[in-house]
JSON list of C-alpha atoms in Angstrom, two decimals:
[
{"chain": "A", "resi": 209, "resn": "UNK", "atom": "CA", "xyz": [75.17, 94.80, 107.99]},
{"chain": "A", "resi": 210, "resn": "UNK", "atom": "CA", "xyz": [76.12, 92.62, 110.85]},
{"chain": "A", "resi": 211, "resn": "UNK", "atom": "CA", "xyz": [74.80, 89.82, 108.36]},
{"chain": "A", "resi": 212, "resn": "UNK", "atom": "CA", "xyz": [78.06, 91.09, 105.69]},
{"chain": "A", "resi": 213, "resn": "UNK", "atom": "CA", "xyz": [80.56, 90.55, 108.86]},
{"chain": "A", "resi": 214, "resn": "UNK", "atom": "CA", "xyz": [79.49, 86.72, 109.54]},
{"chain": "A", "resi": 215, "resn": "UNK", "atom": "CA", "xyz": [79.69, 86.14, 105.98]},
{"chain": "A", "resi": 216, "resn": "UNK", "atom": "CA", "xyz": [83.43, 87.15, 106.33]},
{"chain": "A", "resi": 217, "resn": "UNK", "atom": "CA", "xyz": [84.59, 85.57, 109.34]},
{"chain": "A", "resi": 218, "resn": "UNK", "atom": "CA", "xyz": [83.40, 88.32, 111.88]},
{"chain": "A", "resi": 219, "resn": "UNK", "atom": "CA", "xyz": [86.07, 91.08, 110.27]},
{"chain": "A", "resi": 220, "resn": "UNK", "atom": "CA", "xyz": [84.77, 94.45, 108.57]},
{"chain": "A", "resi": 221, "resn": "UNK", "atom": "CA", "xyz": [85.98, 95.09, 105.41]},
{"chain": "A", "resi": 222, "resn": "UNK", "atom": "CA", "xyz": [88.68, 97.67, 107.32]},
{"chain": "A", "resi": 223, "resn": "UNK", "atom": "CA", "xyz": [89.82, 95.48, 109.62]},
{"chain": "A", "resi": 224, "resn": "UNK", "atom": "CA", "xyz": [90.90, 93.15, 106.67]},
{"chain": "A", "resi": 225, "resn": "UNK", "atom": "CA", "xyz": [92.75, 96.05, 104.94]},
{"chain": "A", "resi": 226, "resn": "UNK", "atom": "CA", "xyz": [94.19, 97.26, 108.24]},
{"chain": "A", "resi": 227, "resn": "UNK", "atom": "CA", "xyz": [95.88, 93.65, 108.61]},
{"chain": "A", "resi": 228, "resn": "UNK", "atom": "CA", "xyz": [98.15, 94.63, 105.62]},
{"chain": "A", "resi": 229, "resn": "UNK", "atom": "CA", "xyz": [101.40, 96.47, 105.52]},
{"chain": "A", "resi": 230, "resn": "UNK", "atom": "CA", "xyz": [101.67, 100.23, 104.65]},
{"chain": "A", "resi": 231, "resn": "UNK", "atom": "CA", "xyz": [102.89, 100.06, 100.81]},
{"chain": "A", "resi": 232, "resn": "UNK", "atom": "CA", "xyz": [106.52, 101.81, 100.65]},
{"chain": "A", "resi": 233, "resn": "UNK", "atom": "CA", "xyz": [106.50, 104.68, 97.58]},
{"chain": "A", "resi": 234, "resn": "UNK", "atom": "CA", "xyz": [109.22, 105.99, 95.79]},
{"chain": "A", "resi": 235, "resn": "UNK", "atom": "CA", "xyz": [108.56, 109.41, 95.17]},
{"chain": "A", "resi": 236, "resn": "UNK", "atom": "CA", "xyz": [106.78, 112.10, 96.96]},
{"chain": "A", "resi": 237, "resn": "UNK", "atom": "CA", "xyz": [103.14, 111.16, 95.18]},
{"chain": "A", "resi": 238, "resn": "UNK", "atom": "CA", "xyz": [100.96, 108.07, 94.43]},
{"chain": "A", "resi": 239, "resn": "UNK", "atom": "CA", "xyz": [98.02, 107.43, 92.08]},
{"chain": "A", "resi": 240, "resn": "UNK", "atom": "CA", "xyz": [95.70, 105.12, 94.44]},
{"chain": "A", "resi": 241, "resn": "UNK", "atom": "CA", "xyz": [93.45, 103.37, 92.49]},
{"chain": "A", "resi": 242, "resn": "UNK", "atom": "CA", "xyz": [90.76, 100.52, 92.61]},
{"chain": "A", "resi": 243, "resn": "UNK", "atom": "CA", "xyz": [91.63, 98.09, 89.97]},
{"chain": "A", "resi": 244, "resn": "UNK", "atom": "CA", "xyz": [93.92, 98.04, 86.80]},
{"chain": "A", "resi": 245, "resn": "UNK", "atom": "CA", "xyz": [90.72, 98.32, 84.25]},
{"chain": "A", "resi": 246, "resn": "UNK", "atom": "CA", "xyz": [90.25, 101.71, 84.50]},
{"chain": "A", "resi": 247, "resn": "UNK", "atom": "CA", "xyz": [85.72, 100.92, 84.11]},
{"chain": "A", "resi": 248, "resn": "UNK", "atom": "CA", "xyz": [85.80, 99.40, 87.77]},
{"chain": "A", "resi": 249, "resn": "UNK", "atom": "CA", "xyz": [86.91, 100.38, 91.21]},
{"chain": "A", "resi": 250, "resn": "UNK", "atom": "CA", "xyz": [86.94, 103.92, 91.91]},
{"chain": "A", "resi": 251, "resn": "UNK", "atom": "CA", "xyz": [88.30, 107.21, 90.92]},
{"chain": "A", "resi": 252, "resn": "UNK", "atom": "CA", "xyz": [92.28, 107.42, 90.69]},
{"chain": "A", "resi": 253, "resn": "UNK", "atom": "CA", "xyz": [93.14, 110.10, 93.88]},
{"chain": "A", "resi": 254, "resn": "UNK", "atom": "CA", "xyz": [96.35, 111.59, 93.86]},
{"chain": "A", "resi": 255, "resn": "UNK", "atom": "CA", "xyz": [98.13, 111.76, 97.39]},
{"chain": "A", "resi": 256, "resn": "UNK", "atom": "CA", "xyz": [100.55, 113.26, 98.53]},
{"chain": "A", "resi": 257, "resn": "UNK", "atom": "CA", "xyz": [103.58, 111.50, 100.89]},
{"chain": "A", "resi": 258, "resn": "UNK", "atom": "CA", "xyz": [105.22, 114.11, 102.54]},
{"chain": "A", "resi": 259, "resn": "UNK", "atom": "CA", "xyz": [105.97, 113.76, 105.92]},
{"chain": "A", "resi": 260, "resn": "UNK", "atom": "CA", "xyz": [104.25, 110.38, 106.08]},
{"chain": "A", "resi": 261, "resn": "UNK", "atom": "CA", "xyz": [106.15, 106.98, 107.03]},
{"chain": "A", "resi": 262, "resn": "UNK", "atom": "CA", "xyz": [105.43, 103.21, 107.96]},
{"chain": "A", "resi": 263, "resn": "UNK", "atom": "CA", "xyz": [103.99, 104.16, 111.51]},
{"chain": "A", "resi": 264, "resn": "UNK", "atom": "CA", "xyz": [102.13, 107.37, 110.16]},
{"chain": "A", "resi": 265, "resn": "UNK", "atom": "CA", "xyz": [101.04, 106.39, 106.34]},
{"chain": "A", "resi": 266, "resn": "UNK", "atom": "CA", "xyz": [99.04, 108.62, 104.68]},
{"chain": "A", "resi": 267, "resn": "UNK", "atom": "CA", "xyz": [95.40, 107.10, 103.70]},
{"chain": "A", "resi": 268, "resn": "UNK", "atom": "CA", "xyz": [93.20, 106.29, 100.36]},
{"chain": "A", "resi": 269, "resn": "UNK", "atom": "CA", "xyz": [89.84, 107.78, 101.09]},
{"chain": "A", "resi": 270, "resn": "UNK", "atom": "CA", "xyz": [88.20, 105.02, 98.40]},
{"chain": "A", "resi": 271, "resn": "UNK", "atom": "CA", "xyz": [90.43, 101.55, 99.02]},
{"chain": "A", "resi": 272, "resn": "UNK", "atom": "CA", "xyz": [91.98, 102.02, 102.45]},
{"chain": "A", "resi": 273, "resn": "UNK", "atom": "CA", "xyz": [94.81, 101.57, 101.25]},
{"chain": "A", "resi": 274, "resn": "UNK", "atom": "CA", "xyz": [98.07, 102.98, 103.37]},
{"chain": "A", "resi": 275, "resn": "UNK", "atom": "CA", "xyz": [100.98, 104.50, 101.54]},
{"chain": "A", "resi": 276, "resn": "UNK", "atom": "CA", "xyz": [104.45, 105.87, 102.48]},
{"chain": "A", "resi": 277, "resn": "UNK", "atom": "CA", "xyz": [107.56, 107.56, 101.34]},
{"chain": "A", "resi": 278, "resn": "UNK", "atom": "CA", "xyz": [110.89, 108.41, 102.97]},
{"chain": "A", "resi": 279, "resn": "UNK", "atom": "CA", "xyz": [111.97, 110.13, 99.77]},
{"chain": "A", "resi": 280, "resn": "UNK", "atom": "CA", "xyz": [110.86, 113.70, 101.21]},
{"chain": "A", "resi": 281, "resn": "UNK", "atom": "CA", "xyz": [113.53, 113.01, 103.84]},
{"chain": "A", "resi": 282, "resn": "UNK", "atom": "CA", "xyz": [116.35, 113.38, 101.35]},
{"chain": "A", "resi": 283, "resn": "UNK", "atom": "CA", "xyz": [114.87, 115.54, 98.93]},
{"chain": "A", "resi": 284, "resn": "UNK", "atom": "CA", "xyz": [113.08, 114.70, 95.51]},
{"chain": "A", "resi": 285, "resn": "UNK", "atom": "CA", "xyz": [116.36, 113.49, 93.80]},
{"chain": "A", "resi": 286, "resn": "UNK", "atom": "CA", "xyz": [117.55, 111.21, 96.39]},
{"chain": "A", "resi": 287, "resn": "UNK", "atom": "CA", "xyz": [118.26, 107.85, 94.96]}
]
């Protein structure tokens, strides 16, 4: 695989999804998916955001993508 990495300037596919922000979430779940056409990426995975925040997001098993919510600070009806 280390043939992938020089291919990409030397970064794993992680370390390139690690570079970018936590994604703030209103709301106390998110659907994480893969792409918009539902025939590619992967499965939709619902996740839940309680307790998480920006330091401590909680994590897409399939993208790697980080998610967070202060919304279960203030309860579900906080606007």
């Amino acid at each position: 695989m280390d043939w992938l990495y020089s291919l990409q300037g030397g970064k794993s596919p992680m370390e390139y999804i690690n570079e970018v922000e936590p994604i703030k979430v209103e709301g106390l779940v998110v659907a994480s998916y893969g792409s918009d056409d539902p025939a590619l990426g992967c499965p939709v995975e619902y996740i839940c955001l309680k307790g998480t925040s920006y330091e401590n997001p909680a994590v897409c098993k399939y993208t790697g993508n980080r998610y967070y919510s202060d919304t279960w600070k203030y309860g579900a009806h906080h606007h």
